[in-house]
Short mmCIF file of C-alpha atoms in Angstrom, two decimals:
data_model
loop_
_atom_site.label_atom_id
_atom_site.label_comp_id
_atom_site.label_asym_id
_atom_site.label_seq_id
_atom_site.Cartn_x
_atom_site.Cartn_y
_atom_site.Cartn_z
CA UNK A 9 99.06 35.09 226.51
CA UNK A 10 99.59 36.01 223.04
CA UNK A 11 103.00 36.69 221.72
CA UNK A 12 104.59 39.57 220.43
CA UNK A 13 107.03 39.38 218.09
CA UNK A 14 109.97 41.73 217.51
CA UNK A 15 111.30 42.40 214.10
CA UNK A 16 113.60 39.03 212.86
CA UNK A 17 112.16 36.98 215.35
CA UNK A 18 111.25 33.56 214.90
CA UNK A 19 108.66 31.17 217.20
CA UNK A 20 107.31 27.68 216.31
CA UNK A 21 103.22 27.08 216.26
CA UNK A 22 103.17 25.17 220.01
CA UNK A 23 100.24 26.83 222.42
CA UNK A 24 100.56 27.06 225.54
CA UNK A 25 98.29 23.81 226.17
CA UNK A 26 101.28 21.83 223.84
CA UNK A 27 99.62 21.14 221.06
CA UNK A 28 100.75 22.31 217.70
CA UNK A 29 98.46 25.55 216.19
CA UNK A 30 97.20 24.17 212.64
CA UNK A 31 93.68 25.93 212.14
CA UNK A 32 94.20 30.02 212.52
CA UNK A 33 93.38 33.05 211.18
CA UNK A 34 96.20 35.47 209.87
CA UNK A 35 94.68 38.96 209.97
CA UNK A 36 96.13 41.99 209.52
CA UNK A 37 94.98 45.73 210.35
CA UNK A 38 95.51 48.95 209.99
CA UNK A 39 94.72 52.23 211.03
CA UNK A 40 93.27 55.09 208.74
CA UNK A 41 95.12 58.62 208.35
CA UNK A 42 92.85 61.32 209.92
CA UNK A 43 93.85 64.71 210.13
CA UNK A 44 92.56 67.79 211.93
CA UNK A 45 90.12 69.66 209.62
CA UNK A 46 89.32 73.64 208.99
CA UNK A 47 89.62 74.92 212.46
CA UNK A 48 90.20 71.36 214.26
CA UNK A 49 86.46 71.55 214.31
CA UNK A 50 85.98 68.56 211.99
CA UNK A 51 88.07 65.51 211.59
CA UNK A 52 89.12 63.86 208.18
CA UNK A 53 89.79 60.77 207.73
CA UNK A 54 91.31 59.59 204.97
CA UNK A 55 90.94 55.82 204.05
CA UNK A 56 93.66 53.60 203.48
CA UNK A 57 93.30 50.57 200.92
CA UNK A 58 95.86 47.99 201.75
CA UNK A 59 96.16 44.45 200.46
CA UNK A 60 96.52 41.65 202.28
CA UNK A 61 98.47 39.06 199.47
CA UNK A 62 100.86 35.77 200.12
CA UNK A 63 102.62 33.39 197.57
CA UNK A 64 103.28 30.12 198.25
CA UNK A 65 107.24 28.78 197.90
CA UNK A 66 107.42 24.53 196.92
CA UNK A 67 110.92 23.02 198.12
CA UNK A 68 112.96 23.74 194.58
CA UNK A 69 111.99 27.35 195.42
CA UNK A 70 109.48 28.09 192.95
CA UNK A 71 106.64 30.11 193.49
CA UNK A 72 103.68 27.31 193.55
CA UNK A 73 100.63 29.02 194.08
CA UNK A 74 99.37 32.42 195.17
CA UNK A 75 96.28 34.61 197.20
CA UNK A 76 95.21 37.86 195.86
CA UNK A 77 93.01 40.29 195.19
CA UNK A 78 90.94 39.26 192.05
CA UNK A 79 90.75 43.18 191.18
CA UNK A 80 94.18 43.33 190.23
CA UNK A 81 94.07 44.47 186.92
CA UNK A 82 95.28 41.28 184.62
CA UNK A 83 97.62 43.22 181.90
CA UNK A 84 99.38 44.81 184.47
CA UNK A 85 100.08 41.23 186.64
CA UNK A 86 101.26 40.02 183.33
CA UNK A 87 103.87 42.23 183.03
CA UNK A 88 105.41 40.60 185.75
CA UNK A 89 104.35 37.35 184.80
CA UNK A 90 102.08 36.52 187.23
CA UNK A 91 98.29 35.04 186.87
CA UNK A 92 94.61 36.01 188.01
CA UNK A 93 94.38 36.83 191.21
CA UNK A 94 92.52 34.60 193.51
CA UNK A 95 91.10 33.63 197.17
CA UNK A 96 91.34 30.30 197.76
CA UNK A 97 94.79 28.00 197.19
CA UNK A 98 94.43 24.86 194.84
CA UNK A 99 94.90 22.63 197.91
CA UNK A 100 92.49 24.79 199.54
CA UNK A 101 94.56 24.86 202.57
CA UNK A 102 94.42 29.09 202.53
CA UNK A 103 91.57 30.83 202.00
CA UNK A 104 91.69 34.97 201.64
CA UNK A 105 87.82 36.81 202.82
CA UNK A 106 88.70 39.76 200.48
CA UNK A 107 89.40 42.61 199.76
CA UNK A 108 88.67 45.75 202.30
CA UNK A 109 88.88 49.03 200.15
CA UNK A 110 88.91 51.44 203.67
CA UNK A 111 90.69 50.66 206.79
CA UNK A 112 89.58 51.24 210.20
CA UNK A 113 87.81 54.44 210.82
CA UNK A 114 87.25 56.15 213.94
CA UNK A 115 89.91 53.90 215.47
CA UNK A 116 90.41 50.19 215.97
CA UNK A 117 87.52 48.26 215.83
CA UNK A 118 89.22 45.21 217.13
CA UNK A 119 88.46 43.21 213.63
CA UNK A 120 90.81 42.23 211.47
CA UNK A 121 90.69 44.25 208.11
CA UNK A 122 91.75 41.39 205.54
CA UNK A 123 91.94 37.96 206.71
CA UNK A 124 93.51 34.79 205.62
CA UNK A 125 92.57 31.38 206.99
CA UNK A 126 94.93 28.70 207.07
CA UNK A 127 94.69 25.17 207.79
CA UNK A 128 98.03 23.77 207.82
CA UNK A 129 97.08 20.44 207.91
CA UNK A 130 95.88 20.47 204.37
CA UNK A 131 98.40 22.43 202.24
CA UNK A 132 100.53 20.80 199.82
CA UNK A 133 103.25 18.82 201.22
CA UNK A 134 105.81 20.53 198.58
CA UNK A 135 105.02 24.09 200.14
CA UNK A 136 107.68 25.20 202.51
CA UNK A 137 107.02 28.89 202.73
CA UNK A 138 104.09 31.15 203.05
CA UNK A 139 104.75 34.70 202.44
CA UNK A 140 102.54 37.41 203.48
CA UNK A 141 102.68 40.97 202.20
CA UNK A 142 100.89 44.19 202.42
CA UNK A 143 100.34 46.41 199.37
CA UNK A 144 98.98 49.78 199.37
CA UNK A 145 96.53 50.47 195.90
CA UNK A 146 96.79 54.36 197.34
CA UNK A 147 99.76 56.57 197.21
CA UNK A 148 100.19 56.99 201.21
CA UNK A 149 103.43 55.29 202.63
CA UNK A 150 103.96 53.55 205.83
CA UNK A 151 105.64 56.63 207.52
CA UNK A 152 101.71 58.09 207.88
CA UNK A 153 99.24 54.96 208.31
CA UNK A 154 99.14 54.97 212.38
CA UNK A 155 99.90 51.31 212.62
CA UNK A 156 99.93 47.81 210.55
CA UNK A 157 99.42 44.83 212.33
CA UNK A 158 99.71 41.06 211.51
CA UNK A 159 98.42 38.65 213.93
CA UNK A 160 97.46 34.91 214.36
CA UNK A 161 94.65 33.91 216.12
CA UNK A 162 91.87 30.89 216.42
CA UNK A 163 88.67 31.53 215.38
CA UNK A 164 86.94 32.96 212.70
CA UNK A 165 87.22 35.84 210.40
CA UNK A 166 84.87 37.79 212.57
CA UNK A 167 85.58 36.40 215.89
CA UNK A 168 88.85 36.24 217.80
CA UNK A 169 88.86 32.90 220.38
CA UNK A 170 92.52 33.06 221.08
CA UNK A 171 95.04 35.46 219.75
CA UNK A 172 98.59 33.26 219.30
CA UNK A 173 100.95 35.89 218.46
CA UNK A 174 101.10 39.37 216.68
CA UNK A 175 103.34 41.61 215.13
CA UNK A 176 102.84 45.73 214.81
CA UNK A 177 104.66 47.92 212.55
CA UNK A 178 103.98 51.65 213.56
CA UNK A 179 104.39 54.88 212.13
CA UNK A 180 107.90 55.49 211.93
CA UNK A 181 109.90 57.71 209.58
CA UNK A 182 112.26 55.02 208.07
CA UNK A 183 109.09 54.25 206.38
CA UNK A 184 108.93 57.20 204.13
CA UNK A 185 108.06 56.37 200.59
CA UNK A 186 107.68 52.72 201.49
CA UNK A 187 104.96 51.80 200.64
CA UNK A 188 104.58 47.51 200.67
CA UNK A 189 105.62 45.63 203.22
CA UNK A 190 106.67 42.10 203.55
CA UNK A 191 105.30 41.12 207.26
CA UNK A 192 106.27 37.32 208.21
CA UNK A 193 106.38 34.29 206.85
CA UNK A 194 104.92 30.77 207.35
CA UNK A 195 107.97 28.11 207.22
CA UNK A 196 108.84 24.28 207.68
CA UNK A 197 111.98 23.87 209.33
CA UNK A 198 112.49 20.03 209.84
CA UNK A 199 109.01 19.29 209.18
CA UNK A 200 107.57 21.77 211.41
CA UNK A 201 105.64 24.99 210.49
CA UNK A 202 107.15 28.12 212.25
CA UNK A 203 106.54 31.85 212.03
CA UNK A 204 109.26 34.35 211.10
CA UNK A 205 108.34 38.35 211.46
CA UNK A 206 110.02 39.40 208.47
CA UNK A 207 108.89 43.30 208.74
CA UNK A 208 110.61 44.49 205.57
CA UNK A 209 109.54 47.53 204.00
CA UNK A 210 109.83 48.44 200.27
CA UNK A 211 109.59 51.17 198.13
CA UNK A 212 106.82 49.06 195.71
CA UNK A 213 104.13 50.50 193.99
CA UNK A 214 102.86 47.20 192.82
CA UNK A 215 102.33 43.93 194.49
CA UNK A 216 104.26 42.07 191.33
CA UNK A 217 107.42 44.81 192.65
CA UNK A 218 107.48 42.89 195.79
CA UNK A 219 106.67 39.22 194.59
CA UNK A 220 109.75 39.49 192.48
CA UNK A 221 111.59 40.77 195.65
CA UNK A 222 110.45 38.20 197.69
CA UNK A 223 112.00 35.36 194.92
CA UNK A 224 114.96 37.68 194.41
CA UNK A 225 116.25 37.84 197.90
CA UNK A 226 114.36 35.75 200.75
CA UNK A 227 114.31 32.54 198.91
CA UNK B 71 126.20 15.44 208.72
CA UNK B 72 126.98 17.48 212.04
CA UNK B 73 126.59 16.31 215.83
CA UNK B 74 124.47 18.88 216.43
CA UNK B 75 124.62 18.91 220.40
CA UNK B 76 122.39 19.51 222.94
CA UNK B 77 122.78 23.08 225.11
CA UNK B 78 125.08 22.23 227.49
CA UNK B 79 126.40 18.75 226.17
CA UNK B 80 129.68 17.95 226.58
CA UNK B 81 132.59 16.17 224.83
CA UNK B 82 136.06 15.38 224.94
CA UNK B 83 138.22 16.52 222.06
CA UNK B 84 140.56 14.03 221.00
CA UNK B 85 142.47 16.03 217.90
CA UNK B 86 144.17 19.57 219.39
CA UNK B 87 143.55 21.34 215.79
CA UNK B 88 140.46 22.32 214.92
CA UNK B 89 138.69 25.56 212.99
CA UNK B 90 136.12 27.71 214.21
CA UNK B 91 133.78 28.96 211.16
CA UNK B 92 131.25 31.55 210.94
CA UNK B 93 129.08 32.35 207.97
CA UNK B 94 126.12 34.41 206.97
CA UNK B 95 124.44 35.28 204.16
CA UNK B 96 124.56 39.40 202.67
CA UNK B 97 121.84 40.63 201.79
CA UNK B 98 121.45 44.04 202.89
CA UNK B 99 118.42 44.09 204.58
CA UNK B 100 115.25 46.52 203.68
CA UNK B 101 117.14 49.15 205.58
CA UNK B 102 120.12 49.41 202.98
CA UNK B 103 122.71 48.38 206.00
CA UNK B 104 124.50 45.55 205.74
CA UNK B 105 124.87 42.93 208.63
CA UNK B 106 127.86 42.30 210.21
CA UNK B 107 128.88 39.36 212.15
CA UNK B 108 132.22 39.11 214.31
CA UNK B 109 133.58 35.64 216.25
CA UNK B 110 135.91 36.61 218.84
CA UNK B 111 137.61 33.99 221.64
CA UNK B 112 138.58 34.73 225.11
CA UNK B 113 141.18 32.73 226.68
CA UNK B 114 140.73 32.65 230.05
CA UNK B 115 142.67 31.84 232.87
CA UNK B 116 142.05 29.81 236.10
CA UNK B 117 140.37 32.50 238.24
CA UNK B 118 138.46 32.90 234.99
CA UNK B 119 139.16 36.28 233.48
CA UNK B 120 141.68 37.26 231.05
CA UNK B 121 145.07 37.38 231.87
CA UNK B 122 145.51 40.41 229.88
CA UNK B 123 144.21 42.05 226.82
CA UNK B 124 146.05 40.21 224.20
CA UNK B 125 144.15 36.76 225.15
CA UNK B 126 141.25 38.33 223.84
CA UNK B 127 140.82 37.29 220.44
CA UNK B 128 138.72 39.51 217.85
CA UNK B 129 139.17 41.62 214.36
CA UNK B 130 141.78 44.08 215.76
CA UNK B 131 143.95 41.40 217.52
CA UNK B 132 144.06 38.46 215.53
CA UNK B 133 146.45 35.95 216.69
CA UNK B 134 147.22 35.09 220.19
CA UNK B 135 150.48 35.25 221.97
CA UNK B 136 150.98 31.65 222.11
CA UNK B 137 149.94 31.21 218.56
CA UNK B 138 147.57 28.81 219.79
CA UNK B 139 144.87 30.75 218.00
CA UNK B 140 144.53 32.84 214.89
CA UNK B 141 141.22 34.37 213.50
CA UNK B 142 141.71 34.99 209.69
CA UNK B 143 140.57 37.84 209.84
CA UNK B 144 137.36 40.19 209.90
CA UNK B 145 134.43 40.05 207.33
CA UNK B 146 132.11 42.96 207.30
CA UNK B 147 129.34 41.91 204.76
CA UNK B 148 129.01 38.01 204.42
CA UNK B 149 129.57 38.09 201.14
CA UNK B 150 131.23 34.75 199.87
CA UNK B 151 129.51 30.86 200.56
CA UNK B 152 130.83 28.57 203.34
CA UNK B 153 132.60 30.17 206.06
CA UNK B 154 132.64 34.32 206.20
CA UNK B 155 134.81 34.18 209.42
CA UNK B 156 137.45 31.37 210.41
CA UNK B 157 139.53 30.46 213.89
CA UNK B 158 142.09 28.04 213.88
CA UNK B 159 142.74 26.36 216.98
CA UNK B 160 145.71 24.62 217.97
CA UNK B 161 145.50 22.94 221.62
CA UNK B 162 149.07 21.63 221.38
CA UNK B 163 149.98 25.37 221.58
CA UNK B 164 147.99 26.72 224.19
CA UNK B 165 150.28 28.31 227.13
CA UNK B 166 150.08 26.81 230.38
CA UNK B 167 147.88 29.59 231.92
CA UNK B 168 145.21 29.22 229.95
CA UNK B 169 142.13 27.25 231.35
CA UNK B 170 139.04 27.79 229.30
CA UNK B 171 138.49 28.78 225.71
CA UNK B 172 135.21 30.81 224.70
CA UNK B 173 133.40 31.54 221.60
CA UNK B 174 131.40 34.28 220.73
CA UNK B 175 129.62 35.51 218.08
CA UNK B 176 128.11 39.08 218.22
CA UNK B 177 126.42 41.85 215.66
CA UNK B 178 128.39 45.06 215.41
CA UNK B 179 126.48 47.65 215.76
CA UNK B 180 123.31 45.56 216.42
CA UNK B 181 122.29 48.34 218.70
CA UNK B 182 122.24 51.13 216.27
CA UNK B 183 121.23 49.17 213.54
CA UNK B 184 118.07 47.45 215.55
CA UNK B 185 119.43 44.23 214.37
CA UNK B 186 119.76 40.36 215.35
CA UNK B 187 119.93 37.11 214.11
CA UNK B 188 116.54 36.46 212.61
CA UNK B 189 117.34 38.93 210.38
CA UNK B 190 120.30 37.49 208.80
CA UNK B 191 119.41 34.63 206.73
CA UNK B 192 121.52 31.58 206.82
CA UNK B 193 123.62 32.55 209.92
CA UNK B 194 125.41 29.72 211.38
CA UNK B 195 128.68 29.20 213.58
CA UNK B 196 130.09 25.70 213.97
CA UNK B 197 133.39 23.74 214.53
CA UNK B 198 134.94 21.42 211.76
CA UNK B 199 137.99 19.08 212.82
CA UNK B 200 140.66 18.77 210.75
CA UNK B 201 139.11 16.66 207.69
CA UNK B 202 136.60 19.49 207.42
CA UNK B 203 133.55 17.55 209.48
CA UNK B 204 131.22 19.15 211.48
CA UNK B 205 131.78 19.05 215.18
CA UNK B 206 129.01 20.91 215.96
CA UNK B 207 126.61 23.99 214.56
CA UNK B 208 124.18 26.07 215.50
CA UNK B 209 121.42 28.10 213.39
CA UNK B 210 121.85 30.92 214.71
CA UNK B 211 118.76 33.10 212.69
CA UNK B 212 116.98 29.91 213.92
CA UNK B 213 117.94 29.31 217.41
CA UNK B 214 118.73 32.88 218.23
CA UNK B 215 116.53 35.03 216.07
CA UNK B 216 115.56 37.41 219.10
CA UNK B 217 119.58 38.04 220.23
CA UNK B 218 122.32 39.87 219.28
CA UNK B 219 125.38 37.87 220.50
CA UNK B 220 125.77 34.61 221.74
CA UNK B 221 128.55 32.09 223.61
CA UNK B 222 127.83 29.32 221.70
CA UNK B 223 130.82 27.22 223.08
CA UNK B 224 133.80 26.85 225.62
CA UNK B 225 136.79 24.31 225.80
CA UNK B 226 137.87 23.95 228.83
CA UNK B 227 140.66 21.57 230.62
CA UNK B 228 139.80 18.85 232.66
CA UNK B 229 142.65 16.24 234.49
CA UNK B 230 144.86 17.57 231.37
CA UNK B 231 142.16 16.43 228.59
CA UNK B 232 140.12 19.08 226.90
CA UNK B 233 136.74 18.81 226.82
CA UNK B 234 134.19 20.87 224.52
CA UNK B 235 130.61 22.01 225.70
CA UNK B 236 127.91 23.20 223.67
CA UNK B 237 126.78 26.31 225.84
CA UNK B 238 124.67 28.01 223.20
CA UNK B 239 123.52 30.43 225.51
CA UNK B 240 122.38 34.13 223.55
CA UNK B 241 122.48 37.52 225.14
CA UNK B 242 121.18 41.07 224.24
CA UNK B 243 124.10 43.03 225.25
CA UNK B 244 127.29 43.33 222.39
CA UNK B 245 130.59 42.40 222.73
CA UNK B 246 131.30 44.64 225.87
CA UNK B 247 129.05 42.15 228.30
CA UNK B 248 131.88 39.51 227.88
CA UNK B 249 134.65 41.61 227.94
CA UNK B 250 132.92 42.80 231.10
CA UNK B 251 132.68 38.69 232.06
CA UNK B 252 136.09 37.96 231.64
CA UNK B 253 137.72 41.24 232.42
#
C-alpha cells in the first residue's frame, strides 16, 4: 500500500517487508490544461512544460551539486550564479531522464512525466538533503494545471513495480500566480534518509528564483 | 546531550524546579501566515479533571493559583533562538489537590491555517532542570509532522514522590480536545 502524504508530513524509507527503500524512482506528473473549444464541439488542450529540478545540500549547508535541464539558457543561470545544467550527479547517485516539453494529454497516462532515479546507496556521504522542485518554462500557474504529483516508486522510468509513497498538489486557488513549487525533500536525520512533503508554492518565474529560496529559508 | 526518552518511559524527579521550553523556528511559510505554537499545562486533580478553570495554564492565564507554575508568556511568531515559550515549575509549591501535571503543545489556528508540525522547521518542546540540562525533548516537525497538538508529558504523584513520563502522544484536534479531557 503506497503512502500518501499530506502537506508537512514526514515518513522514513522502511517498506512494508522492513527493509530500507534505497533504489527508486522519483517521478512527478502533471496534468495538461484543456478547455472547451468553439461550441464545446472540440477540445483544446493546452500543454504544460514543467521541470522536474533538485539541488543537492552537503552538511555545512552548501549547495554541492545539482540536476537540471541542460536547456536552461547559461547567461541567464549565471545571473544567479549557478552552472550548466545537467542529468546525472558527480557521484552518480541521481540520474534525471529529461526533459518533457508537454504534459499529459488526454488525461493520465499512468507514466511519470520527468523522472529522477536515485540510488541512495551511492551518493556522497556529505549530502544531507535532496531538494526537488517543479518549474514551469510557460506562463500558466498552479491554480489551472489539474494536478502535480510527486511520487516514489521501484522500478524503472517506464515501469512502476511498487509505488512507496506519493504526494498530489491539485488545482486550488491559493495557487494563483504561483508558478514553481518546491515538492519534498530527501533528508538524513541520524544517518537515515527520510522524505519530507514540503509542498511550497512560489511566485518564481525562474528555477534560479527558487534555488535561492530554497538556501534562503529551508536550509 | 538530552535523555531523550522512550514514549511512555518513566522517571522520578528528584529537583521540584524545573522549566518547560518550547521553541520553533519563523519562517512564514509559502502561505504568508506565520505559525504559531502555544504550551499550556493542566493541573489536574485526583478524579482527574480540573478543579476549576484557573488550573488550566495557557497565554490568557499565566500563573497558577498556587504559584506553582508560571508560563512567561505567549509567543506568536517564533521569532528569537532557544526557547520561544517557557514554564517554570515549582513542585515545592504545588497545592495539595493537585495530582497530575500535563503538557501540551498545540497550533493555533492549525485548522484554518491547514497547518502542523512538519511544517514548522526546528519545532521542539523539552524540559531543562535547573542547571539548564536537558531532561528530555522531542522533535516535534520530526516525530509529529502529521499532528497538530500533542501531550508530550505528565508529572504525576506517586507515594508522595513525583514521577515524570514521556507520553508523547499527538492528536488532530486543538486545544479544546484536552480541555474537553480534563474538564
Amino acid at each position: 500500500m503506497a503512502i500518501n502524504l499530506t502537506k508537512g508530513q514526514k515518513i522514513d524509507l522502511r517498506k512494508s517487508s522492513g527493509e530500507t527503500l534505497t533504489n527508486f524512482c522519483v517521478g512527478v506528473n502533471w496534468g495538461a490544461i484543456e478547455t472547451k473549444g468553439f461550441l464545446g464541439l472540440s477540445k483544446n488542450i493546452k500543454e504544460i512544460d514543467l521541470d522536474l529540478s533538485c539541488v543537492l545540500i552537503d552538511d555545512q549547508n552548501k549547495i554541492c551539486d545539482h540536476l537540471y535541464s541542460p536547456l536552461y539558457r547559461i547567461e541567464a543561470l549565471q545571473q544567479f550564479g549557478l552552472p550548466q545544467g545537467k542529468l546525472l550527479t558527480s557521484d552518480g547517485a541521481l540520474k534525471h531522464t529529461g526533459d518533457d516539453l508537454a504534459g499529459d494529454t488526454g488525461g493520465d497516462d499512468g507514466l511519470d512525466n520527468e523522472i529522477i532515479t536515485v540510488d541512495l546507496s551511492k551518493v556522497n556521504a556529505n549530502v544531507n538533503q535532496i531538494f526537488f522542485f517543479l518549474n514551469n518554462a510557460g506562463t500558466e500557474d498552479f491554480s489551472q494545471i489539474p494536478y502535480a504529483k510527486i511520487r516514489m516508486y521501484e522500478g524503472t522510468p517506464t515501469r512502476v513495480v511498487s509505488e512507496f509513497a506519493s504526494y498530489n498538489v491539485s488545482a486550488d486557488s491559493q495557487y494563483v500566480n504561483k508558478r514553481s513549487i518546491i515538492m519534498g525533500k530527501l533528508y538524513k536525520r541520524n544517518n537515515e534518509w527520510k522524505f519530507s512533503a514540503i509542498g511550497d508554492p512560489t511566485a518564481d518565474t525562474f528555477l534560479g528564483q527558487t534555488i535561492h529560496k530554497i538556501v534562503a529559508s529551508y536550509l | 546531550m538530552a535523555i531523550n526518552l522512550e514514549k511512555g518511559q518513566r522517571q522520578s524527579i528528584d529537583a521540584p524546579k524545573f522549566t518547560v521550553g518550547l521553541g520553533w523556528d519563523s519562517n512564514a511559510s509559502s502561505t504568508g501566515t506565520s505559525f504559531d505554537l502555544d504550551a499550556s499545562v493542566f493541573l489536574v486533580g485526583a478524579n482527574g479533571k480540573l478543579p476549576n478553570d484557573n488550573h488550566f495554564i495557557y497565554y490568557n492565564n499565566l500563573k497558577s493559583p498556587d504559584q506553582a507554575v508560571i508560563h512567561a508568556g505567549d509567543n506568536l511568531t517564533g521569532a528569537g533562538d532557544g526557547d520561544d515559550e517557557k514554564i517554570q515549575i515549582d513542585l515545592s509549591k504545588i497545592s495539595p489537590d493537585v495530582f497530575e501535571i500535563s503538557f501540551v503543545v498545540t497550533i493555533h489556528h492549525a485548522d484554518t491555517k491547514r497547518q502542523n508540525f512538519g511544517q514548522i522547521r526546528n519545532s521542539f518542546i523539552r524540559i531543562l532542570d535547573q542547571s539548564n540540562v536537558e531532561l528530555v525533548k522531542y522533535e516535534l516537525d520530526e516525530d509529529f509532522s502529521i499532528e497538530t497538538a500533542v501531550e508530550f508529558g505528565r508529572i504525576y504523584k506517586r507515594n508522595e514522590e513525583w514521577k515524570f513520563e514521556a507520553v508523547g502522544i499527538g492528536m488532530k484536534g486543538g486545544l479544546q480536545d484536552y480541555l474537553n479531557k480534563y474538564n
